[in-house]
Amino acid sequence: MKLYGTAMSRSARCLWALEELGIKYDHIPVEVPKAKSPEVLKINPNGQIPTLDDNGVAVWESMAINLYLAEKYGRAPLWPSTPEGHAEAYQWSFWGMTQVEPHLLTLLLNRMFLPAEKRSEEAANQALEALKPPLKVLNHHLEGREHLLGKDFTIADLNLASIMALGTWINLDLSATPAAKAWLDRSLVREASQRAHKMK
Ligand SMILES: N[C@@H](CCC(=O)N[C@@H](CS)C(=O)NCC(=O)O)C(=O)O
């Protein structure tokens, strides 16, 4: 098994899943500007990271990789044992990708990655506003719950927390949503997460 992609990218979430599952794998720390290298393009026509090669089975899209890994190599509670549990895992993963990640990326670009003269404070503020409704939904759901599906940490927590982790790069203030903040902190201190985020 090979995972292409540096931990300083969305690949961190797949490294976290691999570590959490205790799978033996080779980490090929392809950096973002090198994502269109022939070795990646050979198995991912997008030329993007993360890309997984599981003994000849190529999988790309970070959430798809993690759901695949959890289903194939995980067991309950990490990979829930019922279709209803799977539905919740898909739901929070797709929700994170569509409702949360785009706004966090806009924030990262305009507060961190773009050269100073290209940053837009207006775009950053719009992203902060756009994040409020989904963060409220998440916070409300987590009030009185330790994890997204209840008492156990599952792939749903890993996937969504790995998206929310992007906010930590710019110290996103989550004090208005304390249940979401406590859940994110609980998720990110897990040993597998710490190991993954320290990689190249
Ligand atoms: N939706 C994809 C996005 C993949 C993606 O955009 N990866 C970035 C790094 S985080 C990349 O490879 N960028 C280089 C490029 O597009 O050339 C996923 O979640 O895997």
PDB file of C-alpha atoms and ligand atoms in Angstrom:
ATOM      1  CA  MET A   1       0.000   0.000   0.000  1.00  0.00           C
ATOM      2  CA  LYS A   2       1.321   3.449  -0.957  1.00  0.00           C
ATOM      3  CA  LEU A   3      -0.030   6.872  -0.003  1.00  0.00           C
ATOM      4  CA  TYR A   4       1.191   9.740  -2.176  1.00  0.00           C
ATOM      5  CA  GLY A   5       1.106  13.204  -0.608  1.00  0.00           C
ATOM      6  CA  THR A   6       2.744  15.386   2.002  1.00  0.00           C
ATOM      7  CA  ALA A   7       1.161  15.880   5.435  1.00  0.00           C
ATOM      8  CA  MET A   8       1.145  19.635   4.635  1.00  0.00           C
ATOM      9  CA  SER A   9      -1.878  18.998   2.394  1.00  0.00           C
ATOM     10  CA  ARG A  10      -5.191  17.169   2.415  1.00  0.00           C
ATOM     11  CA  SER A  11      -3.092  13.998   2.461  1.00  0.00           C
ATOM     12  CA  ALA A  12      -2.748  14.441   6.248  1.00  0.00           C
ATOM     13  CA  ARG A  13      -6.287  13.129   6.639  1.00  0.00           C
ATOM     14  CA  CYS A  14      -5.432   9.889   4.823  1.00  0.00           C
ATOM     15  CA  LEU A  15      -2.215   9.490   6.811  1.00  0.00           C
ATOM     16  CA  TRP A  16      -4.320   9.903   9.940  1.00  0.00           C
ATOM     17  CA  ALA A  17      -6.738   7.188   8.746  1.00  0.00           C
ATOM     18  CA  LEU A  18      -3.870   4.827   7.911  1.00  0.00           C
ATOM     19  CA  GLU A  19      -2.321   5.426  11.346  1.00  0.00           C
ATOM     20  CA  GLU A  20      -5.657   5.052  13.122  1.00  0.00           C
ATOM     21  CA  LEU A  21      -6.267   1.740  11.334  1.00  0.00           C
ATOM     22  CA  GLY A  22      -2.727   0.492  12.021  1.00  0.00           C
ATOM     23  CA  ILE A  23      -2.180  -0.452   8.360  1.00  0.00           C
ATOM     24  CA  LYS A  24       1.318  -1.087   7.052  1.00  0.00           C
ATOM     25  CA  TYR A  25       1.986   1.353   4.208  1.00  0.00           C
ATOM     26  CA  ASP A  26       4.652   3.355   2.432  1.00  0.00           C
ATOM     27  CA  HIS A  27       4.343   7.113   2.632  1.00  0.00           C
ATOM     28  CA  ILE A  28       5.557   8.868  -0.535  1.00  0.00           C
ATOM     29  CA  PRO A  29       5.642  12.529   0.592  1.00  0.00           C
ATOM     30  CA  VAL A  30       4.909  14.143  -2.786  1.00  0.00           C
ATOM     31  CA  GLU A  31       4.665  17.912  -2.259  1.00  0.00           C
ATOM     32  CA  VAL A  32       1.781  19.988  -3.656  1.00  0.00           C
ATOM     33  CA  PRO A  33       3.769  21.593  -6.544  1.00  0.00           C
ATOM     34  CA  LYS A  34       4.941  18.092  -7.559  1.00  0.00           C
ATOM     35  CA  ALA A  35       1.463  16.560  -7.588  1.00  0.00           C
ATOM     36  CA  LYS A  36       1.454  16.425 -11.389  1.00  0.00           C
ATOM     37  CA  SER A  37       4.500  14.154 -11.420  1.00  0.00           C
ATOM     38  CA  PRO A  38       4.367  11.072 -13.684  1.00  0.00           C
ATOM     39  CA  GLU A  39       4.159   8.695 -10.692  1.00  0.00           C
ATOM     40  CA  VAL A  40       0.947  10.368  -9.459  1.00  0.00           C
ATOM     41  CA  LEU A  41      -0.526  10.990 -12.930  1.00  0.00           C
ATOM     42  CA  LYS A  42      -0.105   7.295 -13.717  1.00  0.00           C
ATOM     43  CA  ILE A  43      -2.794   6.403 -11.154  1.00  0.00           C
ATOM     44  CA  ASN A  44      -4.675   9.696 -10.708  1.00  0.00           C
ATOM     45  CA  PRO A  45      -5.545  11.561 -13.946  1.00  0.00           C
ATOM     46  CA  ASN A  46      -6.132  14.736 -11.906  1.00  0.00           C
ATOM     47  CA  GLY A  47      -2.502  14.802 -10.822  1.00  0.00           C
ATOM     48  CA  GLN A  48      -3.460  15.597  -7.256  1.00  0.00           C
ATOM     49  CA  ILE A  49      -2.671  14.391  -3.768  1.00  0.00           C
ATOM     50  CA  PRO A  50      -3.696  12.441  -1.760  1.00  0.00           C
ATOM     51  CA  THR A  51      -3.639   9.400  -4.032  1.00  0.00           C
ATOM     52  CA  LEU A  52      -3.710   5.839  -2.745  1.00  0.00           C
ATOM     53  CA  ASP A  53      -2.319   2.748  -4.406  1.00  0.00           C
ATOM     54  CA  ASP A  54      -3.625  -0.275  -2.537  1.00  0.00           C
ATOM     55  CA  ASN A  55      -1.806  -3.128  -4.232  1.00  0.00           C
ATOM     56  CA  GLY A  56      -2.851  -1.946  -7.679  1.00  0.00           C
ATOM     57  CA  VAL A  57      -6.222  -0.472  -6.651  1.00  0.00           C
ATOM     58  CA  ALA A  58      -5.973   3.281  -7.219  1.00  0.00           C
ATOM     59  CA  VAL A  59      -8.225   5.542  -5.158  1.00  0.00           C
ATOM     60  CA  TRP A  60      -8.253   9.339  -5.151  1.00  0.00           C
ATOM     61  CA  GLU A  61     -10.356  12.012  -3.372  1.00  0.00           C
ATOM     62  CA  SER A  62      -9.399  12.181   0.298  1.00  0.00           C
ATOM     63  CA  MET A  63     -12.833  11.355   1.710  1.00  0.00           C
ATOM     64  CA  ALA A  64     -13.259   8.433  -0.701  1.00  0.00           C
ATOM     65  CA  ILE A  65      -9.825   7.112   0.289  1.00  0.00           C
ATOM     66  CA  ASN A  66     -10.687   7.259   3.992  1.00  0.00           C
ATOM     67  CA  LEU A  67     -14.134   5.696   3.618  1.00  0.00           C
ATOM     68  CA  TYR A  68     -12.597   2.941   1.477  1.00  0.00           C
ATOM     69  CA  LEU A  69      -9.822   2.289   3.991  1.00  0.00           C
ATOM     70  CA  ALA A  70     -12.240   2.244   6.918  1.00  0.00           C
ATOM     71  CA  GLU A  71     -14.663  -0.102   5.169  1.00  0.00           C
ATOM     72  CA  LYS A  72     -11.970  -2.466   3.923  1.00  0.00           C
ATOM     73  CA  TYR A  73      -9.589  -2.527   6.874  1.00  0.00           C
ATOM     74  CA  GLY A  74     -11.540  -1.130   9.829  1.00  0.00           C
ATOM     75  CA  ARG A  75     -14.058  -2.594  12.203  1.00  0.00           C
ATOM     76  CA  ALA A  76     -16.665  -1.171  14.531  1.00  0.00           C
ATOM     77  CA  PRO A  77     -16.695   1.301  16.059  1.00  0.00           C
ATOM     78  CA  LEU A  78     -14.254   3.095  13.688  1.00  0.00           C
ATOM     79  CA  TRP A  79     -16.198   1.755  10.685  1.00  0.00           C
ATOM     80  CA  PRO A  80     -19.790   1.509  11.942  1.00  0.00           C
ATOM     81  CA  SER A  81     -21.444  -1.898  11.692  1.00  0.00           C
ATOM     82  CA  THR A  82     -24.848  -0.822  10.302  1.00  0.00           C
ATOM     83  CA  PRO A  83     -26.073   0.852   7.065  1.00  0.00           C
ATOM     84  CA  GLU A  84     -27.463   3.633   9.260  1.00  0.00           C
ATOM     85  CA  GLY A  85     -24.009   4.162  10.748  1.00  0.00           C
ATOM     86  CA  HIS A  86     -22.490   4.172   7.262  1.00  0.00           C
ATOM     87  CA  ALA A  87     -25.041   6.774   6.178  1.00  0.00           C
ATOM     88  CA  GLU A  88     -23.975   8.999   9.056  1.00  0.00           C
ATOM     89  CA  ALA A  89     -20.316   8.548   8.102  1.00  0.00           C
ATOM     90  CA  TYR A  90     -21.052   9.527   4.474  1.00  0.00           C
ATOM     91  CA  GLN A  91     -23.271  12.376   5.602  1.00  0.00           C
ATOM     92  CA  TRP A  92     -20.705  14.091   7.840  1.00  0.00           C
ATOM     93  CA  SER A  93     -17.867  13.458   5.374  1.00  0.00           C
ATOM     94  CA  PHE A  94     -19.703  14.943   2.363  1.00  0.00           C
ATOM     95  CA  TRP A  95     -21.120  17.736   4.488  1.00  0.00           C
ATOM     96  CA  GLY A  96     -17.614  18.648   5.627  1.00  0.00           C
ATOM     97  CA  MET A  97     -16.319  18.648   2.057  1.00  0.00           C
ATOM     98  CA  THR A  98     -19.156  20.743   0.656  1.00  0.00           C
ATOM     99  CA  GLN A  99     -20.352  23.010   3.483  1.00  0.00           C
ATOM    100  CA  VAL A 100     -17.187  23.639   5.476  1.00  0.00           C
ATOM    101  CA  GLU A 101     -13.979  23.005   3.518  1.00  0.00           C
ATOM    102  CA  PRO A 102     -14.490  25.571   0.706  1.00  0.00           C
ATOM    103  CA  HIS A 103     -14.905  28.397   3.241  1.00  0.00           C
ATOM    104  CA  LEU A 104     -11.914  27.247   5.288  1.00  0.00           C
ATOM    105  CA  LEU A 105      -9.810  27.181   2.098  1.00  0.00           C
ATOM    106  CA  THR A 106     -10.896  30.727   1.225  1.00  0.00           C
ATOM    107  CA  LEU A 107      -9.816  31.781   4.704  1.00  0.00           C
ATOM    108  CA  LEU A 108      -6.470  29.998   4.435  1.00  0.00           C
ATOM    109  CA  LEU A 109      -5.770  31.548   1.044  1.00  0.00           C
ATOM    110  CA  ASN A 110      -6.589  35.067   2.152  1.00  0.00           C
ATOM    111  CA  ARG A 111      -5.002  34.916   5.598  1.00  0.00           C
ATOM    112  CA  MET A 112      -2.003  32.673   4.958  1.00  0.00           C
ATOM    113  CA  PHE A 113      -1.110  31.351   1.511  1.00  0.00           C
ATOM    114  CA  LEU A 114      -1.587  34.203  -0.969  1.00  0.00           C
ATOM    115  CA  PRO A 115       1.082  36.895  -1.213  1.00  0.00           C
ATOM    116  CA  ALA A 116       0.059  39.891   0.912  1.00  0.00           C
ATOM    117  CA  GLU A 117      -0.898  42.055  -2.096  1.00  0.00           C
ATOM    118  CA  LYS A 118      -3.281  39.394  -3.426  1.00  0.00           C
ATOM    119  CA  ARG A 119      -5.145  38.753  -0.147  1.00  0.00           C
ATOM    120  CA  SER A 120      -8.698  40.000   0.242  1.00  0.00           C
ATOM    121  CA  GLU A 121      -9.934  40.754   3.743  1.00  0.00           C
ATOM    122  CA  GLU A 122     -13.445  41.007   2.281  1.00  0.00           C
ATOM    123  CA  ALA A 123     -13.254  37.441   0.950  1.00  0.00           C
ATOM    124  CA  ALA A 124     -11.903  36.257   4.317  1.00  0.00           C
ATOM    125  CA  ASN A 125     -14.740  37.957   6.189  1.00  0.00           C
ATOM    126  CA  GLN A 126     -17.335  36.529   3.797  1.00  0.00           C
ATOM    127  CA  ALA A 127     -15.904  33.064   4.427  1.00  0.00           C
ATOM    128  CA  LEU A 128     -16.115  33.602   8.190  1.00  0.00           C
ATOM    129  CA  GLU A 129     -19.772  34.596   7.826  1.00  0.00           C
ATOM    130  CA  ALA A 130     -20.478  31.597   5.571  1.00  0.00           C
ATOM    131  CA  LEU A 131     -18.956  29.275   8.169  1.00  0.00           C
ATOM    132  CA  LYS A 132     -21.312  30.408  10.920  1.00  0.00           C
ATOM    133  CA  PRO A 133     -24.415  28.363   9.918  1.00  0.00           C
ATOM    134  CA  PRO A 134     -22.600  25.014   9.443  1.00  0.00           C
ATOM    135  CA  LEU A 135     -20.588  25.541  12.642  1.00  0.00           C
ATOM    136  CA  LYS A 136     -23.834  26.191  14.479  1.00  0.00           C
ATOM    137  CA  VAL A 137     -25.292  22.959  13.099  1.00  0.00           C
ATOM    138  CA  LEU A 138     -22.181  21.030  14.173  1.00  0.00           C
ATOM    139  CA  ASN A 139     -22.129  22.609  17.609  1.00  0.00           C
ATOM    140  CA  HIS A 140     -25.798  21.860  18.196  1.00  0.00           C
ATOM    141  CA  HIS A 141     -25.319  18.243  17.125  1.00  0.00           C
ATOM    142  CA  LEU A 142     -22.351  17.791  19.478  1.00  0.00           C
ATOM    143  CA  GLU A 143     -24.009  19.254  22.547  1.00  0.00           C
ATOM    144  CA  GLY A 144     -24.328  16.277  24.894  1.00  0.00           C
ATOM    145  CA  ARG A 145     -22.443  13.965  22.530  1.00  0.00           C
ATOM    146  CA  GLU A 146     -18.805  12.999  22.777  1.00  0.00           C
ATOM    147  CA  HIS A 147     -18.512  12.108  19.091  1.00  0.00           C
ATOM    148  CA  LEU A 148     -20.586  12.597  15.936  1.00  0.00           C
ATOM    149  CA  LEU A 149     -22.282   9.204  16.102  1.00  0.00           C
ATOM    150  CA  GLY A 150     -22.467   9.061  19.890  1.00  0.00           C
ATOM    151  CA  LYS A 151     -20.009   7.681  22.388  1.00  0.00           C
ATOM    152  CA  ASP A 152     -17.417   6.231  19.998  1.00  0.00           C
ATOM    153  CA  PHE A 153     -14.859   7.857  17.701  1.00  0.00           C
ATOM    154  CA  THR A 154     -15.624   6.801  14.100  1.00  0.00           C
ATOM    155  CA  ILE A 155     -14.415   7.558  10.585  1.00  0.00           C
ATOM    156  CA  ALA A 156     -17.031  10.340  10.528  1.00  0.00           C
ATOM    157  CA  ASP A 157     -15.145  12.146  13.313  1.00  0.00           C
ATOM    158  CA  LEU A 158     -11.792  11.555  11.634  1.00  0.00           C
ATOM    159  CA  ASN A 159     -12.981  12.886   8.286  1.00  0.00           C
ATOM    160  CA  LEU A 160     -14.751  15.958   9.596  1.00  0.00           C
ATOM    161  CA  ALA A 161     -12.084  16.776  12.210  1.00  0.00           C
ATOM    162  CA  SER A 162      -9.415  16.530   9.506  1.00  0.00           C
ATOM    163  CA  ILE A 163     -11.294  19.149   7.495  1.00  0.00           C
ATOM    164  CA  MET A 164     -11.861  21.357  10.541  1.00  0.00           C
ATOM    165  CA  ALA A 165      -8.145  21.009  11.364  1.00  0.00           C
ATOM    166  CA  LEU A 166      -7.457  23.405   8.460  1.00  0.00           C
ATOM    167  CA  GLY A 167      -8.824  26.155  10.714  1.00  0.00           C
ATOM    168  CA  THR A 168      -6.101  25.533  13.292  1.00  0.00           C
ATOM    169  CA  TRP A 169      -3.500  26.742  10.766  1.00  0.00           C
ATOM    170  CA  ILE A 170      -4.925  30.245  11.136  1.00  0.00           C
ATOM    171  CA  ASN A 171      -6.071  29.884  14.761  1.00  0.00           C
ATOM    172  CA  LEU A 172      -9.735  30.037  13.750  1.00  0.00           C
ATOM    173  CA  ASP A 173     -11.688  31.209  16.775  1.00  0.00           C
ATOM    174  CA  LEU A 174     -14.269  28.554  17.707  1.00  0.00           C
ATOM    175  CA  SER A 175     -15.219  30.041  21.081  1.00  0.00           C
ATOM    176  CA  ALA A 176     -18.777  30.747  19.841  1.00  0.00           C
ATOM    177  CA  THR A 177     -19.242  27.008  19.227  1.00  0.00           C
ATOM    178  CA  PRO A 178     -17.718  25.407  22.369  1.00  0.00           C
ATOM    179  CA  ALA A 179     -19.082  21.880  21.833  1.00  0.00           C
ATOM    180  CA  ALA A 180     -17.574  21.799  18.329  1.00  0.00           C
ATOM    181  CA  LYS A 181     -14.293  23.188  19.671  1.00  0.00           C
ATOM    182  CA  ALA A 182     -14.075  20.586  22.473  1.00  0.00           C
ATOM    183  CA  TRP A 183     -14.868  17.775  20.005  1.00  0.00           C
ATOM    184  CA  LEU A 184     -12.199  19.015  17.566  1.00  0.00           C
ATOM    185  CA  ASP A 185      -9.596  19.242  20.348  1.00  0.00           C
ATOM    186  CA  ARG A 186     -10.518  15.723  21.535  1.00  0.00           C
ATOM    187  CA  SER A 187     -10.160  14.381  18.007  1.00  0.00           C
ATOM    188  CA  LEU A 188      -6.883  16.084  17.116  1.00  0.00           C
ATOM    189  CA  VAL A 189      -5.032  14.979  20.273  1.00  0.00           C
ATOM    190  CA  ARG A 190      -5.476  11.331  19.342  1.00  0.00           C
ATOM    191  CA  GLU A 191      -2.105   9.635  18.938  1.00  0.00           C
ATOM    192  CA  ALA A 192      -2.757   8.642  15.309  1.00  0.00           C
ATOM    193  CA  SER A 193      -3.609  12.251  14.437  1.00  0.00           C
ATOM    194  CA  GLN A 194      -0.496  13.559  16.185  1.00  0.00           C
ATOM    195  CA  ARG A 195       1.690  11.058  14.329  1.00  0.00           C
ATOM    196  CA  ALA A 196       0.134  11.900  10.947  1.00  0.00           C
ATOM    197  CA  HIS A 197       0.390  15.663  11.394  1.00  0.00           C
ATOM    198  CA  LYS A 198       4.090  15.392  12.326  1.00  0.00           C
ATOM    199  CA  MET A 199       4.975  13.599   9.069  1.00  0.00           C
ATOM    200  CA  LYS A 200       6.703  15.141   6.067  1.00  0.00           C
TER     201      LYS A 200
HETATM  202  N1  LIG B   1     -11.029  17.083  -3.434  1.00  0.00           N
HETATM  203  C1  LIG B   1      -9.674  16.581  -3.533  1.00  0.00           C
HETATM  204  C2  LIG B   1      -8.718  17.745  -3.660  1.00  0.00           C
HETATM  205  C3  LIG B   1      -7.300  17.317  -3.974  1.00  0.00           C
HETATM  206  C4  LIG B   1      -6.394  18.514  -4.103  1.00  0.00           C
HETATM  207  O1  LIG B   1      -6.782  19.599  -4.580  1.00  0.00           O
HETATM  208  N2  LIG B   1      -5.151  18.339  -3.657  1.00  0.00           N
HETATM  209  C5  LIG B   1      -4.192  19.419  -3.731  1.00  0.00           C
HETATM  210  C6  LIG B   1      -3.322  19.421  -2.478  1.00  0.00           C
HETATM  211  S1  LIG B   1      -4.246  19.618  -1.002  1.00  0.00           S
HETATM  212  C7  LIG B   1      -3.278  19.211  -4.923  1.00  0.00           C
HETATM  213  O2  LIG B   1      -2.898  18.093  -5.212  1.00  0.00           O
HETATM  214  N3  LIG B   1      -2.897  20.305  -5.586  1.00  0.00           N
HETATM  215  C8  LIG B   1      -1.952  20.264  -6.676  1.00  0.00           C
HETATM  216  C9  LIG B   1      -2.587  20.408  -8.011  1.00  0.00           C
HETATM  217  O3  LIG B   1      -3.828  20.476  -8.115  1.00  0.00           O
HETATM  218  O4  LIG B   1      -1.824  20.484  -8.983  1.00  0.00           O
HETATM  219  C10 LIG B   1      -9.383  15.730  -2.287  1.00  0.00           C
HETATM  220  O5  LIG B   1      -9.998  15.980  -1.237  1.00  0.00           O
HETATM  221  O6  LIG B   1      -8.570  14.805  -2.357  1.00  0.00           O
END
